[in-house]
Amino acid sequence: MKVSFITLGCKVNIYESNALMNLFEENGFTICEPSAESDVFIINTCSVTNMADAKSRKMIHKARKYNKDAVVVAMGCYIQTSKEAREIPGVDVFIGNGNKMEALNLVKQVLENRKNKISHVIDVMNMKEYEPLEVTTFDHTRAFVKIEDGCNNFCSYCIIPYARGPIRCKKSFDVVAELQRITNMGYEEVVLAGIHTGKYFDGEERLSDLIEKILKDVPKLKRLRLSSIEINEIDDKLLDIMKNNKIMANHLHLPLQTGNDKILKLMNRRYDTKFFYDKITRIREVRPDIAITTDVIVGFPYETDEDFNETKEFIKKVNFSGLHVFPYSKRSGTKAYDMPQVKDSVKKERTLDLIALSNELALNYEKNFLNKDVEVIFEEKYLDKYMVGHSSNYLRVIVPYDEKNLKQCKLVHIDEISSEGIFGHILS
């Protein structure tokens, strides 16, 4: 039988879908692209914003339109947090988070008796154990390894702690064993992913301890990247590792959310702008040319024009190499839901303003590497005659296509940087 996966959202979702693909393949299913030929559709949903909810609904309806006789499984954060989502017609199986491994058995039950409609959504808020999903093969050049699930922060705008439950972590020896297997398969870059990665603690070791163990015990690893980490979770040990080990990618994604202390407090963020800037300064002392990207929410309740302009100036002061900009999305069940809302037109205007600033910051950062040499792992063919990959500091580099260098780490000389992209050639 043929099974198709549709995955929305974060790297954790990508990892979990990949693990389920492996599980279904091991049990005789064939993985295929969504089409009328698919016997089973599994939609791994996202609920980080209202737009993510809408996309999740759209994909669920689209799957049913592909094949009216297929088994449709809707799972993940949108299903976990929304009662309305669990009433969408045409879905055979609903699964939340924390028990996605049940997907295979539940699909088998429906295939045996098509009258079954199954809702298997558990209470994640009381979960204490890490669900042992594990990937055996990847459909990406860059491998993701999930090391943690859940979040205890409860930022006032965020639904994800309610979707994922409290923090649970994979044991460090299991993480190391997984990376050893992945690198033995030929993957040169691994990304450590989680919902709240910086709070990794398996009962004995914290994130910096885990990274130290990985760098010591996974000798074939060429590059280790963190998907995201909070600024107040970068400890002295991690800074020391970054200073002394170049396998750690020269890139950090550090969510800021706003550059205004009043709004940070309303968001229930655990730092102020002075703390953020001082820690950035320390990071750049050990990695002067590091790429630092961030998330910014615009139009949060109570944000005035003055607050927004303060955020813009702080972003310029930090000199990020890129921004992910999100208009505030009102989420039922969060503390910010009942706060006075900023007009959508204002949010849109501020979003476009920061996207323009992000493009400017990114180009300014990239220009530092013109006529320099960088190591690039090439991921895929691009526009027939090119291939594209990323450097340690997350430059997206384009070179002439050469099949033997695809999925390889190569030294590249950067010849041209423009709004069209970063172009170079591989050094022999």
Tab-separated table of C-alpha atoms in Angstrom:
chain	number	residue	atom	x	y	z
A	1	MET	CA	0.000	0.000	0.000
A	2	LYS	CA	1.075	3.575	-0.662
A	3	VAL	CA	1.276	6.181	2.098
A	4	SER	CA	1.832	9.916	1.648
A	5	PHE	CA	3.015	12.367	4.297
A	6	ILE	CA	2.191	16.076	4.357
A	7	THR	CA	4.222	17.914	7.007
A	8	LEU	CA	3.721	21.481	8.164
A	9	GLY	CA	5.706	23.527	10.661
A	10	CYS	CA	8.959	23.032	12.507
A	11	LYS	CA	11.999	20.758	12.309
A	12	VAL	CA	10.549	18.613	15.102
A	13	ASN	CA	7.542	17.853	12.903
A	14	ILE	CA	9.869	17.038	10.007
A	15	TYR	CA	11.797	14.629	12.219
A	16	GLU	CA	8.651	12.949	13.547
A	17	SER	CA	7.200	12.523	10.048
A	18	ASN	CA	10.496	11.057	8.890
A	19	ALA	CA	10.464	8.570	11.790
A	20	LEU	CA	6.927	7.509	10.886
A	21	MET	CA	7.903	7.127	7.214
A	22	ASN	CA	10.612	4.689	8.321
A	23	LEU	CA	8.123	2.826	10.539
A	24	PHE	CA	5.562	2.474	7.728
A	25	GLU	CA	8.233	1.357	5.239
A	26	GLU	CA	9.475	-1.286	7.649
A	27	ASN	CA	5.921	-2.614	7.749
A	28	GLY	CA	5.453	-2.989	4.004
A	29	PHE	CA	4.116	0.421	2.973
A	30	THR	CA	5.553	2.401	0.066
A	31	ILE	CA	6.177	6.120	0.623
A	32	CYS	CA	4.914	8.275	-2.256
A	33	GLU	CA	4.082	11.845	-3.128
A	34	PRO	CA	0.452	12.846	-2.419
A	35	SER	CA	-1.739	11.808	-5.339
A	36	ALA	CA	-4.850	9.867	-6.266
A	37	GLU	CA	-2.701	6.724	-6.009
A	38	SER	CA	-2.151	7.185	-2.252
A	39	ASP	CA	-3.983	4.687	-0.031
A	40	VAL	CA	-3.124	6.540	3.191
A	41	PHE	CA	-2.524	10.226	3.877
A	42	ILE	CA	-0.856	11.401	7.085
A	43	ILE	CA	-1.018	15.151	7.694
A	44	ASN	CA	1.324	16.312	10.483
A	45	THR	CA	-0.181	19.665	11.412
A	46	CYS	CA	1.113	22.913	12.928
A	47	SER	CA	-0.663	25.419	15.181
A	48	VAL	CA	1.924	28.108	15.887
A	49	THR	CA	-0.268	30.796	14.237
A	50	ASN	CA	-3.796	31.166	12.877
A	51	MET	CA	-2.299	30.875	9.395
A	52	ALA	CA	-0.714	27.542	10.378
A	53	ASP	CA	-4.148	26.323	11.525
A	54	ALA	CA	-5.649	27.400	8.197
A	55	LYS	CA	-2.897	25.636	6.215
A	56	SER	CA	-3.419	22.492	8.286
A	57	ARG	CA	-7.163	22.491	7.530
A	58	LYS	CA	-6.464	23.086	3.857
A	59	MET	CA	-4.053	20.140	3.656
A	60	ILE	CA	-6.498	17.822	5.425
A	61	HIS	CA	-9.278	18.715	2.956
A	62	LYS	CA	-6.859	18.455	0.027
A	63	ALA	CA	-5.833	14.926	1.037
A	64	ARG	CA	-9.446	13.763	1.002
A	65	LYS	CA	-9.962	15.305	-2.443
A	66	TYR	CA	-6.988	13.339	-3.810
A	67	ASN	CA	-8.670	10.038	-3.038
A	68	LYS	CA	-12.119	9.724	-1.443
A	69	ASP	CA	-11.379	6.093	-0.489
A	70	ALA	CA	-8.013	6.712	1.200
A	71	VAL	CA	-7.408	6.555	4.953
A	72	VAL	CA	-6.790	10.098	6.205
A	73	VAL	CA	-4.845	10.658	9.426
A	74	ALA	CA	-4.621	14.147	10.942
A	75	MET	CA	-2.082	14.503	13.734
A	76	GLY	CA	0.033	17.004	15.623
A	77	CYS	CA	-0.299	20.411	17.266
A	78	TYR	CA	-3.452	21.656	15.529
A	79	ILE	CA	-5.275	18.440	16.393
A	80	GLN	CA	-3.982	18.559	19.974
A	81	THR	CA	-5.118	22.113	20.716
A	82	SER	CA	-8.349	22.522	18.747
A	83	LYS	CA	-11.616	20.733	19.460
A	84	GLU	CA	-12.917	22.035	16.105
A	85	ALA	CA	-9.967	20.386	14.347
A	86	ARG	CA	-11.046	17.015	15.757
A	87	GLU	CA	-14.446	17.455	14.111
A	88	ILE	CA	-13.194	17.976	10.544
A	89	PRO	CA	-15.207	15.644	8.278
A	90	GLY	CA	-13.501	13.041	6.158
A	91	VAL	CA	-10.755	12.198	8.680
A	92	ASP	CA	-10.444	8.583	9.819
A	93	VAL	CA	-7.863	9.007	12.591
A	94	PHE	CA	-7.067	11.949	14.857
A	95	ILE	CA	-3.793	11.852	16.834
A	96	GLY	CA	-2.349	14.640	18.954
A	97	ASN	CA	1.205	14.769	20.266
A	98	GLY	CA	3.131	12.393	22.506
A	99	ASN	CA	1.735	9.233	20.905
A	100	LYS	CA	2.435	9.553	17.186
A	101	MET	CA	4.000	6.085	17.164
A	102	GLU	CA	0.424	4.745	17.361
A	103	ALA	CA	-0.240	5.929	13.794
A	104	LEU	CA	0.727	2.630	12.176
A	105	ASN	CA	-1.509	0.467	14.403
A	106	LEU	CA	-4.430	2.876	14.086
A	107	VAL	CA	-4.156	2.932	10.291
A	108	LYS	CA	-4.150	-0.879	10.289
A	109	GLN	CA	-7.308	-0.871	12.425
A	110	VAL	CA	-9.110	1.415	9.977
A	111	LEU	CA	-7.972	-0.641	6.982
A	112	GLU	CA	-9.434	-3.741	8.647
A	113	ASN	CA	-12.737	-2.016	9.401
A	114	ARG	CA	-13.461	1.151	7.438
A	115	LYS	CA	-16.368	1.958	9.747
A	116	ASN	CA	-13.907	2.846	12.506
A	117	LYS	CA	-13.347	6.548	13.181
A	118	ILE	CA	-10.635	6.906	15.790
A	119	SER	CA	-9.698	9.851	18.005
A	120	HIS	CA	-6.519	9.119	19.928
A	121	VAL	CA	-5.645	12.478	21.515
A	122	ILE	CA	-4.047	12.150	24.959
A	123	ASP	CA	-3.482	14.732	27.718
A	124	VAL	CA	0.052	15.938	26.944
A	125	MET	CA	0.113	18.313	29.927
A	126	ASN	CA	0.681	15.354	32.257
A	127	MET	CA	3.246	13.572	30.108
A	128	LYS	CA	6.537	12.707	31.795
A	129	GLU	CA	8.154	10.304	29.337
A	130	TYR	CA	9.868	11.158	26.037
A	131	GLU	CA	8.241	9.368	23.096
A	132	PRO	CA	11.049	7.230	21.604
A	133	LEU	CA	10.581	8.142	17.948
A	134	GLU	CA	13.792	7.597	16.008
A	135	VAL	CA	14.746	8.113	12.374
A	136	THR	CA	16.658	5.384	10.542
A	137	THR	CA	16.937	7.059	7.117
A	138	PHE	CA	16.393	10.653	5.975
A	139	ASP	CA	14.894	12.216	2.868
A	140	HIS	CA	16.975	15.370	3.454
A	141	THR	CA	20.685	16.049	2.903
A	142	ARG	CA	20.853	17.690	6.316
A	143	ALA	CA	19.834	15.250	9.048
A	144	PHE	CA	17.668	16.360	11.977
A	145	VAL	CA	17.849	14.700	15.379
A	146	LYS	CA	15.108	15.440	17.872
A	147	ILE	CA	16.563	15.576	21.374
A	148	GLU	CA	13.719	17.172	23.345
A	149	ASP	CA	9.971	17.736	23.345
A	150	GLY	CA	7.733	20.170	25.207
A	151	CYS	CA	8.130	23.661	26.667
A	152	ASN	CA	7.761	25.109	30.170
A	153	ASN	CA	8.091	28.799	29.277
A	154	PHE	CA	4.429	29.713	28.622
A	155	CYS	CA	5.153	32.926	26.740
A	156	SER	CA	1.909	34.885	26.793
A	157	TYR	CA	1.404	34.654	22.994
A	158	CYS	CA	2.268	30.977	22.502
A	159	ILE	CA	-0.007	27.937	22.273
A	160	ILE	CA	2.824	25.413	21.857
A	161	PRO	CA	3.305	24.500	25.569
A	162	TYR	CA	-0.354	23.400	25.536
A	163	ALA	CA	0.188	21.499	22.280
A	164	ARG	CA	3.403	19.759	23.314
A	165	GLY	CA	3.230	19.522	27.107
A	166	PRO	CA	6.138	19.799	29.562
A	167	ILE	CA	9.795	19.239	28.706
A	168	ARG	CA	10.888	15.617	28.147
A	169	CYS	CA	14.331	14.682	26.788
A	170	LYS	CA	16.011	11.846	24.936
A	171	LYS	CA	18.853	10.224	26.892
A	172	SER	CA	22.274	11.521	25.849
A	173	PHE	CA	23.635	8.046	25.031
A	174	ASP	CA	20.666	7.511	22.675
A	175	VAL	CA	21.359	10.859	20.979
A	176	VAL	CA	25.031	9.975	20.501
A	177	ALA	CA	24.188	6.511	19.165
A	178	GLU	CA	21.742	8.046	16.680
A	179	LEU	CA	24.351	10.543	15.463
A	180	GLN	CA	26.940	7.785	15.106
A	181	ARG	CA	24.545	5.795	12.924
A	182	ILE	CA	23.582	8.877	10.884
A	183	THR	CA	27.179	9.907	10.177
A	184	ASN	CA	28.073	6.308	9.273
A	185	MET	CA	25.350	6.590	6.603
A	186	GLY	CA	27.245	9.538	5.095
A	187	TYR	CA	25.377	12.558	6.469
A	188	GLU	CA	27.849	15.351	7.088
A	189	GLU	CA	25.643	17.851	8.939
A	190	VAL	CA	23.259	17.158	11.797
A	191	VAL	CA	20.816	19.651	13.322
A	192	LEU	CA	19.786	19.175	16.958
A	193	ALA	CA	16.090	19.986	17.166
A	194	GLY	CA	13.513	20.381	19.895
A	195	ILE	CA	10.639	22.552	21.007
A	196	HIS	CA	12.771	24.141	23.747
A	197	THR	CA	16.214	22.792	22.855
A	198	GLY	CA	18.194	24.957	25.261
A	199	LYS	CA	16.424	23.372	28.249
A	200	TYR	CA	17.726	19.914	27.359
A	201	PHE	CA	18.365	17.889	30.534
A	202	ASP	CA	18.187	14.108	30.599
A	203	GLY	CA	18.540	13.862	34.383
A	204	GLU	CA	22.328	14.006	34.260
A	205	GLU	CA	23.503	16.131	31.330
A	206	ARG	CA	22.477	19.518	29.991
A	207	LEU	CA	22.728	20.761	26.406
A	208	SER	CA	26.369	21.873	26.574
A	209	ASP	CA	27.296	18.499	28.155
A	210	LEU	CA	25.464	16.687	25.369
A	211	ILE	CA	27.227	18.718	22.671
A	212	GLU	CA	30.607	18.034	24.297
A	213	LYS	CA	29.840	14.303	24.274
A	214	ILE	CA	28.696	14.387	20.622
A	215	LEU	CA	31.860	16.182	19.479
A	216	LYS	CA	33.982	13.651	21.364
A	217	ASP	CA	32.149	10.448	20.436
A	218	VAL	CA	30.942	11.085	16.846
A	219	PRO	CA	34.228	11.362	14.901
A	220	LYS	CA	32.668	11.402	11.413
A	221	LEU	CA	30.554	14.477	12.111
A	222	LYS	CA	31.546	17.438	9.902
A	223	ARG	CA	29.060	20.020	11.202
A	224	LEU	CA	26.708	20.258	14.180
A	225	ARG	CA	23.989	22.895	14.148
A	226	LEU	CA	21.407	23.967	16.739
A	227	SER	CA	17.937	24.599	15.329
A	228	SER	CA	17.187	27.343	17.869
A	229	ILE	CA	18.170	28.314	21.395
A	230	GLU	CA	17.049	31.002	23.830
A	231	ILE	CA	19.613	33.682	24.644
A	232	ASN	CA	19.504	32.955	28.396
A	233	GLU	CA	20.324	29.280	27.824
A	234	ILE	CA	23.774	29.842	26.307
A	235	ASP	CA	26.095	29.021	29.202
A	236	ASP	CA	29.848	29.507	29.602
A	237	LYS	CA	30.538	25.888	28.661
A	238	LEU	CA	28.743	26.254	25.333
A	239	LEU	CA	30.658	29.464	24.610
A	240	ASP	CA	33.899	27.628	25.375
A	241	ILE	CA	32.935	24.805	22.989
A	242	MET	CA	32.153	27.348	20.259
A	243	LYS	CA	35.508	29.011	20.821
A	244	ASN	CA	37.500	25.784	20.526
A	245	ASN	CA	35.601	23.521	18.143
A	246	LYS	CA	34.809	24.516	14.556
A	247	ILE	CA	32.491	21.552	14.052
A	248	MET	CA	29.887	23.682	15.832
A	249	ALA	CA	28.194	25.627	13.045
A	250	ASN	CA	29.050	29.315	12.824
A	251	HIS	CA	25.386	30.224	13.167
A	252	LEU	CA	22.908	30.635	16.006
A	253	HIS	CA	19.190	31.290	15.804
A	254	LEU	CA	18.308	33.307	18.916
A	255	PRO	CA	14.633	34.365	19.186
A	256	LEU	CA	14.339	38.012	20.241
A	257	GLN	CA	10.570	38.543	19.598
A	258	THR	CA	10.782	42.284	20.384
A	259	GLY	CA	13.415	44.899	21.139
A	260	ASN	CA	11.267	46.724	23.662
A	261	ASP	CA	11.478	45.885	27.379
A	262	LYS	CA	7.825	46.743	28.087
A	263	ILE	CA	6.632	44.311	25.414
A	264	LEU	CA	9.169	41.649	26.449
A	265	LYS	CA	7.650	41.695	29.935
A	266	LEU	CA	4.106	41.451	28.561
A	267	MET	CA	5.244	38.524	26.423
A	268	ASN	CA	6.613	36.781	29.539
A	269	ARG	CA	10.069	36.515	27.995
A	270	ARG	CA	12.842	35.741	30.488
A	271	TYR	CA	15.328	38.504	29.606
A	272	ASP	CA	15.543	42.206	28.803
A	273	THR	CA	17.292	43.971	25.923
A	274	LYS	CA	20.444	44.689	27.975
A	275	PHE	CA	20.860	40.993	28.828
A	276	PHE	CA	20.261	40.049	25.188
A	277	TYR	CA	22.801	42.539	23.837
A	278	ASP	CA	25.450	41.688	26.443
A	279	LYS	CA	25.201	37.966	25.614
A	280	ILE	CA	25.441	38.697	21.868
A	281	THR	CA	28.635	40.635	22.622
A	282	ARG	CA	30.061	37.612	24.458
A	283	ILE	CA	29.133	35.285	21.584
A	284	ARG	CA	30.915	37.531	19.086
A	285	GLU	CA	34.003	37.587	21.279
A	286	VAL	CA	34.420	33.852	20.600
A	287	ARG	CA	32.976	33.857	17.040
A	288	PRO	CA	33.472	37.346	15.499
A	289	ASP	CA	31.947	36.483	12.099
A	290	ILE	CA	29.078	34.305	13.354
A	291	ALA	CA	25.685	34.554	11.657
A	292	ILE	CA	22.980	35.386	14.201
A	293	THR	CA	19.376	35.174	13.040
A	294	THR	CA	16.242	35.779	15.077
A	295	ASP	CA	12.444	35.743	15.300
A	296	VAL	CA	10.479	38.969	15.734
A	297	ILE	CA	6.766	39.331	16.481
A	298	VAL	CA	5.228	42.633	15.390
A	299	GLY	CA	1.941	44.116	16.510
A	300	PHE	CA	1.857	42.424	19.899
A	301	PRO	CA	-0.876	43.884	22.184
A	302	TYR	CA	-0.008	47.338	23.523
A	303	GLU	CA	2.825	47.813	20.962
A	304	THR	CA	2.883	51.508	20.009
A	305	ASP	CA	4.710	53.127	17.102
A	306	GLU	CA	7.366	54.212	19.590
A	307	ASP	CA	7.748	50.632	20.869
A	308	PHE	CA	8.065	49.325	17.317
A	309	ASN	CA	10.674	51.947	16.377
A	310	GLU	CA	12.622	50.994	19.497
A	311	THR	CA	12.571	47.383	18.303
A	312	LYS	CA	13.856	48.448	14.880
A	313	GLU	CA	16.731	50.385	16.408
A	314	PHE	CA	17.636	47.496	18.692
A	315	ILE	CA	17.674	45.089	15.726
A	316	LYS	CA	20.072	47.432	13.924
A	317	LYS	CA	22.232	47.703	17.050
A	318	VAL	CA	22.517	43.921	17.390
A	319	ASN	CA	23.135	43.731	13.622
A	320	PHE	CA	21.441	40.399	12.994
A	321	SER	CA	22.208	38.578	9.765
A	322	GLY	CA	18.527	37.897	9.134
A	323	LEU	CA	15.053	38.050	10.654
A	324	HIS	CA	12.019	35.785	10.651
A	325	VAL	CA	9.149	38.269	10.997
A	326	PHE	CA	5.681	37.280	12.208
A	327	PRO	CA	2.618	39.475	12.752
A	328	TYR	CA	1.160	38.684	16.170
A	329	SER	CA	-1.428	35.917	15.919
A	330	LYS	CA	-4.159	35.861	18.541
A	331	ARG	CA	-4.324	32.371	20.103
A	332	SER	CA	-7.263	31.269	22.246
A	333	GLY	CA	-6.085	29.891	25.585
A	334	THR	CA	-3.039	32.172	25.897
A	335	LYS	CA	-2.673	35.139	28.266
A	336	ALA	CA	-2.335	37.655	25.412
A	337	TYR	CA	-5.661	36.615	23.888
A	338	ASP	CA	-7.685	39.091	25.965
A	339	MET	CA	-5.200	41.966	25.727
A	340	PRO	CA	-6.018	45.045	23.565
A	341	GLN	CA	-5.176	44.184	19.962
A	342	VAL	CA	-3.188	46.157	17.386
A	343	LYS	CA	-4.985	46.747	14.060
A	344	ASP	CA	-4.224	44.235	11.299
A	345	SER	CA	-3.310	47.054	8.909
A	346	VAL	CA	-0.685	48.307	11.385
A	347	LYS	CA	0.695	44.786	11.865
A	348	LYS	CA	0.973	44.370	8.095
A	349	GLU	CA	2.802	47.678	7.691
A	350	ARG	CA	5.266	46.840	10.478
A	351	THR	CA	5.832	43.356	9.095
A	352	LEU	CA	6.762	44.714	5.652
A	353	ASP	CA	9.028	47.289	7.295
A	354	LEU	CA	10.992	44.617	9.156
A	355	ILE	CA	11.162	42.287	6.150
A	356	ALA	CA	12.817	45.115	4.208
A	357	LEU	CA	15.245	45.631	7.106
A	358	SER	CA	15.954	41.882	7.205
A	359	ASN	CA	16.855	41.862	3.498
A	360	GLU	CA	19.205	44.784	4.066
A	361	LEU	CA	20.874	43.162	7.091
A	362	ALA	CA	21.269	39.826	5.287
A	363	LEU	CA	22.917	41.413	2.243
A	364	ASN	CA	25.255	43.457	4.443
A	365	TYR	CA	26.320	40.313	6.302
A	366	GLU	CA	26.797	38.292	3.121
A	367	LYS	CA	29.028	40.945	1.561
A	368	ASN	CA	31.622	40.262	4.270
A	369	PHE	CA	32.368	36.981	2.509
A	370	LEU	CA	32.929	38.266	-1.029
A	371	ASN	CA	36.224	36.827	-2.366
A	372	LYS	CA	36.497	34.596	0.716
A	373	ASP	CA	36.566	30.798	0.913
A	374	VAL	CA	33.811	28.936	2.784
A	375	GLU	CA	32.976	25.265	3.273
A	376	VAL	CA	29.614	24.344	1.753
A	377	ILE	CA	27.605	21.130	1.989
A	378	PHE	CA	25.678	20.839	-1.290
A	379	GLU	CA	22.084	19.726	-0.900
A	380	GLU	CA	20.276	19.732	-4.226
A	381	LYS	CA	20.274	20.547	-7.920
A	382	TYR	CA	19.078	24.070	-8.697
A	383	LEU	CA	17.665	25.435	-11.983
A	384	ASP	CA	19.146	22.529	-13.988
A	385	LYS	CA	22.688	23.871	-14.352
A	386	TYR	CA	23.425	24.809	-10.713
A	387	MET	CA	23.448	23.220	-7.277
A	388	VAL	CA	22.883	24.857	-3.935
A	389	GLY	CA	24.079	24.292	-0.390
A	390	HIS	CA	24.770	26.031	2.894
A	391	SER	CA	27.949	27.083	4.631
A	392	SER	CA	28.600	26.767	8.353
A	393	ASN	CA	27.283	30.325	8.841
A	394	TYR	CA	24.176	29.473	6.776
A	395	LEU	CA	25.088	31.295	3.582
A	396	ARG	CA	23.030	29.810	0.750
A	397	VAL	CA	25.678	29.287	-1.923
A	398	ILE	CA	25.092	28.513	-5.624
A	399	VAL	CA	27.722	26.916	-7.889
A	400	PRO	CA	27.712	25.207	-11.315
A	401	TYR	CA	26.227	21.726	-11.137
A	402	ASP	CA	28.631	18.824	-10.692
A	403	GLU	CA	26.948	15.559	-9.741
A	404	LYS	CA	29.977	14.092	-7.972
A	405	ASN	CA	29.995	16.997	-5.501
A	406	LEU	CA	26.294	16.802	-4.616
A	407	LYS	CA	25.778	15.989	-0.906
A	408	GLN	CA	29.487	16.629	-0.313
A	409	CYS	CA	31.274	19.243	1.778
A	410	LYS	CA	33.477	21.380	-0.496
A	411	LEU	CA	35.577	24.513	-0.190
A	412	VAL	CA	34.009	27.277	-2.288
A	413	HIS	CA	35.371	30.654	-3.333
A	414	ILE	CA	32.640	33.342	-3.261
A	415	ASP	CA	32.705	35.289	-6.555
A	416	GLU	CA	29.495	37.325	-6.481
A	417	ILE	CA	26.964	38.500	-3.911
A	418	SER	CA	23.776	40.268	-4.937
A	419	SER	CA	20.043	40.261	-4.320
A	420	GLU	CA	19.928	37.369	-6.811
A	421	GLY	CA	22.027	35.140	-4.562
A	422	ILE	CA	25.541	34.127	-3.528
A	423	PHE	CA	27.562	32.597	-6.373
A	424	GLY	CA	30.926	30.887	-6.264
A	425	HIS	CA	33.044	28.067	-7.601
A	426	ILE	CA	34.411	24.940	-5.998
A	427	LEU	CA	38.131	25.004	-5.334
A	428	SER	CA	39.969	21.905	-6.508
